[in-house]
Amino acid sequence: MGSRASTLLREEEIEEIKKETGFSHSQITRLYSRFTSLDKGENGTLSREDFQRIPELAINPLGDRIINAFFPEGEDQVNFRGFMRTLAHFRPIEDNEKNKNSASEPLNSRTNKLLFAFRLYDLDRDDKISRDELLQVLRMMVGVNISDEQLGSIADRTIQEADTNGDNSISFNEFIKASFWASVTSCVLIYAAVLFA
């Protein structure tokens, strides 16, 4: 597999991916090898089924949500470049990268990490998190370990604390202002980072 990975990925592609994602040459090569090992159809793309074969995702309560994050709306395949763009959200922000002048914000910026986490909760992709969406994700995370009444109380309190405009939902701007999300986001991103390390 290692030779397959190194022969199919051109040097200029590696350089473009380095610029776009911030991954090093060796990280890209290693992740390409992982990508090709997951590509059971050997067609240069991954399907949801390919991701579902990853044991850590299969047992993760948010596995389906993490898998969905790799696929743009309406798409059922992801190529290596798209795979790398999604993984870039999990990269830590290094001090020397914080001050770089760039035309666009890095994929691993705090804002992009929060947007990634927000989308895990925004199940219907309407750019807001409703109480029902929050309940569904909480239920995925805790299973039957907490009663529906307790989950409802957590969801209500979370909406009440984060919802500053009174629409009974959480917008992305409200999401980034709520301190609760920092810890939730960290947990989700740390787990995903470990998963693909």
CSV table of C-alpha atoms in Angstrom, one decimal:
chain,number,residue,atom,x,y,z
A,1,MET,CA,0.0,0.0,0.0
A,2,GLY,CA,2.8,2.5,0.8
A,3,SER,CA,4.2,2.3,-2.7
A,4,ARG,CA,0.7,2.8,-4.2
A,5,ALA,CA,0.3,5.9,-2.1
A,6,SER,CA,3.6,7.4,-3.1
A,7,THR,CA,3.2,6.7,-6.8
A,8,LEU,CA,-0.3,8.1,-7.2
A,9,LEU,CA,0.1,11.4,-5.4
A,10,ARG,CA,2.1,13.9,-7.5
A,11,GLU,CA,4.5,16.3,-5.9
A,12,GLU,CA,2.6,19.4,-7.1
A,13,GLU,CA,-0.6,18.0,-5.5
A,14,ILE,CA,1.2,17.5,-2.2
A,15,GLU,CA,2.4,21.1,-2.4
A,16,GLU,CA,-1.1,22.4,-3.1
A,17,ILE,CA,-2.6,20.4,-0.2
A,18,LYS,CA,0.2,21.6,2.1
A,19,LYS,CA,-0.7,25.2,1.3
A,20,GLU,CA,-4.4,24.6,1.7
A,21,THR,CA,-4.4,22.5,4.8
A,22,GLY,CA,-1.2,23.2,6.6
A,23,PHE,CA,-0.3,19.5,6.8
A,24,SER,CA,3.4,18.5,6.3
A,25,HIS,CA,4.6,16.5,3.4
A,26,SER,CA,5.0,13.4,5.5
A,27,GLN,CA,1.6,13.8,7.1
A,28,ILE,CA,0.0,14.1,3.6
A,29,THR,CA,1.8,11.0,2.4
A,30,ARG,CA,0.8,9.1,5.5
A,31,LEU,CA,-2.8,10.2,5.3
A,32,TYR,CA,-2.9,9.4,1.6
A,33,SER,CA,-1.8,5.9,2.5
A,34,ARG,CA,-4.6,5.7,5.0
A,35,PHE,CA,-7.0,7.1,2.4
A,36,THR,CA,-6.1,4.4,-0.2
A,37,SER,CA,-6.4,1.7,2.4
A,38,LEU,CA,-9.9,2.8,3.1
A,39,ASP,CA,-10.7,3.1,-0.6
A,40,LYS,CA,-12.0,-0.5,-1.0
A,41,GLY,CA,-13.4,0.3,-4.5
A,42,GLU,CA,-9.9,1.6,-5.5
A,43,ASN,CA,-11.6,4.4,-7.4
A,44,GLY,CA,-9.9,7.4,-5.7
A,45,THR,CA,-12.9,8.3,-3.6
A,46,LEU,CA,-14.3,7.2,-0.3
A,47,SER,CA,-18.0,6.4,0.3
A,48,ARG,CA,-19.9,6.5,3.6
A,49,GLU,CA,-19.5,2.7,3.8
A,50,ASP,CA,-15.7,3.1,3.6
A,51,PHE,CA,-15.8,5.3,6.7
A,52,GLN,CA,-18.2,3.0,8.5
A,53,ARG,CA,-15.6,0.3,8.3
A,54,ILE,CA,-13.4,2.3,10.6
A,55,PRO,CA,-14.0,0.6,14.0
A,56,GLU,CA,-13.6,3.8,16.0
A,57,LEU,CA,-16.2,5.5,14.0
A,58,ALA,CA,-18.5,2.5,14.0
A,59,ILE,CA,-18.7,2.6,17.8
A,60,ASN,CA,-18.6,6.4,18.3
A,61,PRO,CA,-22.0,7.7,19.1
A,62,LEU,CA,-21.4,10.7,16.8
A,63,GLY,CA,-19.8,8.5,14.1
A,64,ASP,CA,-22.5,9.2,11.6
A,65,ARG,CA,-22.3,12.9,12.2
A,66,ILE,CA,-18.5,12.9,11.8
A,67,ILE,CA,-18.8,10.8,8.6
A,68,ASN,CA,-21.4,13.3,7.3
A,69,ALA,CA,-19.0,16.1,7.8
A,70,PHE,CA,-16.8,14.7,5.1
A,71,PHE,CA,-19.5,14.9,2.4
A,72,PRO,CA,-20.8,18.1,1.0
A,73,GLU,CA,-24.6,18.2,0.7
A,74,GLY,CA,-25.9,15.9,-2.0
A,75,GLU,CA,-22.5,14.2,-2.4
A,76,ASP,CA,-22.0,10.5,-1.7
A,77,GLN,CA,-18.2,10.3,-2.4
A,78,VAL,CA,-15.2,12.3,-1.2
A,79,ASN,CA,-11.9,12.5,-3.0
A,80,PHE,CA,-8.5,12.8,-1.2
A,81,ARG,CA,-8.5,16.6,-1.4
A,82,GLY,CA,-11.9,16.8,0.3
A,83,PHE,CA,-10.8,14.3,2.8
A,84,MET,CA,-7.8,16.4,3.7
A,85,ARG,CA,-9.8,19.6,3.9
A,86,THR,CA,-12.0,18.0,6.5
A,87,LEU,CA,-9.1,16.6,8.4
A,88,ALA,CA,-7.5,20.0,8.4
A,89,HIS,CA,-10.1,21.2,10.9
A,90,PHE,CA,-8.6,18.9,13.5
A,91,ARG,CA,-5.1,20.3,13.2
A,92,PRO,CA,-4.0,22.3,16.2
A,93,ILE,CA,-3.3,26.0,15.5
A,94,GLU,CA,0.4,26.5,15.9
A,95,ASP,CA,1.7,29.8,17.2
A,96,ASN,CA,3.7,30.6,14.1
A,97,GLU,CA,0.6,30.1,11.9
A,98,LYS,CA,-1.6,32.5,13.9
A,99,ASN,CA,0.2,35.5,12.5
A,100,LYS,CA,0.5,34.5,8.9
A,101,ASN,CA,-1.1,36.9,6.4
A,102,SER,CA,-3.4,34.8,4.2
A,103,ALA,CA,-6.2,35.7,1.8
A,104,SER,CA,-8.4,33.2,3.6
A,105,GLU,CA,-8.8,31.9,7.1
A,106,PRO,CA,-7.0,28.6,7.7
A,107,LEU,CA,-9.2,25.5,7.8
A,108,ASN,CA,-8.0,24.9,11.4
A,109,SER,CA,-8.7,28.4,12.7
A,110,ARG,CA,-10.9,28.7,15.8
A,111,THR,CA,-13.8,30.0,13.8
A,112,ASN,CA,-13.6,27.1,11.2
A,113,LYS,CA,-13.3,24.5,14.0
A,114,LEU,CA,-16.4,26.0,15.7
A,115,LEU,CA,-18.2,26.0,12.4
A,116,PHE,CA,-17.3,22.3,11.9
A,117,ALA,CA,-18.7,21.5,15.4
A,118,PHE,CA,-21.8,23.7,14.8
A,119,ARG,CA,-22.6,21.6,11.7
A,120,LEU,CA,-22.4,18.4,13.8
A,121,TYR,CA,-25.4,19.8,15.7
A,122,ASP,CA,-27.2,21.4,12.8
A,123,LEU,CA,-28.8,18.2,11.6
A,124,ASP,CA,-31.1,19.8,9.0
A,125,ARG,CA,-28.5,22.3,7.8
A,126,ASP,CA,-30.7,25.4,8.3
A,127,ASP,CA,-27.9,27.3,10.0
A,128,LYS,CA,-29.4,27.1,13.5
A,129,ILE,CA,-29.6,24.4,16.2
A,130,SER,CA,-33.1,23.8,17.4
A,131,ARG,CA,-34.0,22.1,20.7
A,132,ASP,CA,-34.9,18.9,18.9
A,133,GLU,CA,-31.5,18.8,17.1
A,134,LEU,CA,-29.7,19.4,20.3
A,135,LEU,CA,-31.7,16.6,22.0
A,136,GLN,CA,-30.9,14.2,19.1
A,137,VAL,CA,-27.2,14.9,19.3
A,138,LEU,CA,-27.2,14.7,23.1
A,139,ARG,CA,-29.1,11.4,22.9
A,140,MET,CA,-26.5,10.1,20.4
A,141,MET,CA,-23.7,11.0,22.8
A,142,VAL,CA,-25.1,9.7,26.1
A,143,GLY,CA,-27.4,6.9,24.9
A,144,VAL,CA,-29.6,5.6,27.6
A,145,ASN,CA,-27.4,6.7,30.4
A,146,ILE,CA,-29.5,9.8,31.1
A,147,SER,CA,-33.3,10.0,31.1
A,148,ASP,CA,-35.3,11.9,28.5
A,149,GLU,CA,-36.4,14.3,31.2
A,150,GLN,CA,-32.8,15.1,32.1
A,151,LEU,CA,-31.8,15.5,28.5
A,152,GLY,CA,-34.7,17.8,27.9
A,153,SER,CA,-33.6,19.9,30.9
A,154,ILE,CA,-30.0,20.1,29.6
A,155,ALA,CA,-31.3,21.1,26.1
A,156,ASP,CA,-33.7,23.7,27.5
A,157,ARG,CA,-31.0,25.2,29.7
A,158,THR,CA,-28.4,25.2,26.9
A,159,ILE,CA,-30.9,27.0,24.5
A,160,GLN,CA,-31.9,29.5,27.2
A,161,GLU,CA,-28.2,30.4,27.9
A,162,ALA,CA,-27.1,30.6,24.3
A,163,ASP,CA,-30.2,32.0,22.6
A,164,THR,CA,-29.7,35.8,22.7
A,165,ASN,CA,-32.2,36.8,20.1
A,166,GLY,CA,-35.2,34.8,21.6
A,167,ASP,CA,-35.9,32.6,18.6
A,168,ASN,CA,-35.6,29.3,20.7
A,169,SER,CA,-32.6,28.1,18.6
A,170,ILE,CA,-28.9,28.7,18.5
A,171,SER,CA,-27.4,30.5,15.5
A,172,PHE,CA,-23.7,30.2,14.6
A,173,ASN,CA,-23.0,33.6,16.2
A,174,GLU,CA,-24.7,32.5,19.4
A,175,PHE,CA,-22.9,29.2,19.2
A,176,ILE,CA,-19.4,30.9,19.2
A,177,LYS,CA,-20.3,33.2,22.0
A,178,ALA,CA,-21.6,30.5,24.4
A,179,SER,CA,-18.8,29.1,26.6
A,180,PHE,CA,-20.5,25.8,26.8
A,181,TRP,CA,-19.6,25.0,23.2
A,182,ALA,CA,-15.9,25.5,23.7
A,183,SER,CA,-15.8,22.4,25.9
A,184,VAL,CA,-18.1,20.3,23.7
A,185,THR,CA,-16.2,21.3,20.6
A,186,SER,CA,-12.9,20.5,22.2
A,187,CYS,CA,-14.1,17.0,23.2
A,188,VAL,CA,-15.5,16.3,19.7
A,189,LEU,CA,-12.4,17.6,17.9
A,190,ILE,CA,-9.9,15.8,20.2
A,191,TYR,CA,-11.7,12.5,19.7
A,192,ALA,CA,-11.8,13.0,15.9
A,193,ALA,CA,-8.1,14.0,15.9
A,194,VAL,CA,-7.2,10.8,17.8
A,195,LEU,CA,-9.3,8.8,15.4
A,196,PHE,CA,-7.3,9.9,12.4
A,197,ALA,CA,-3.9,10.2,14.0
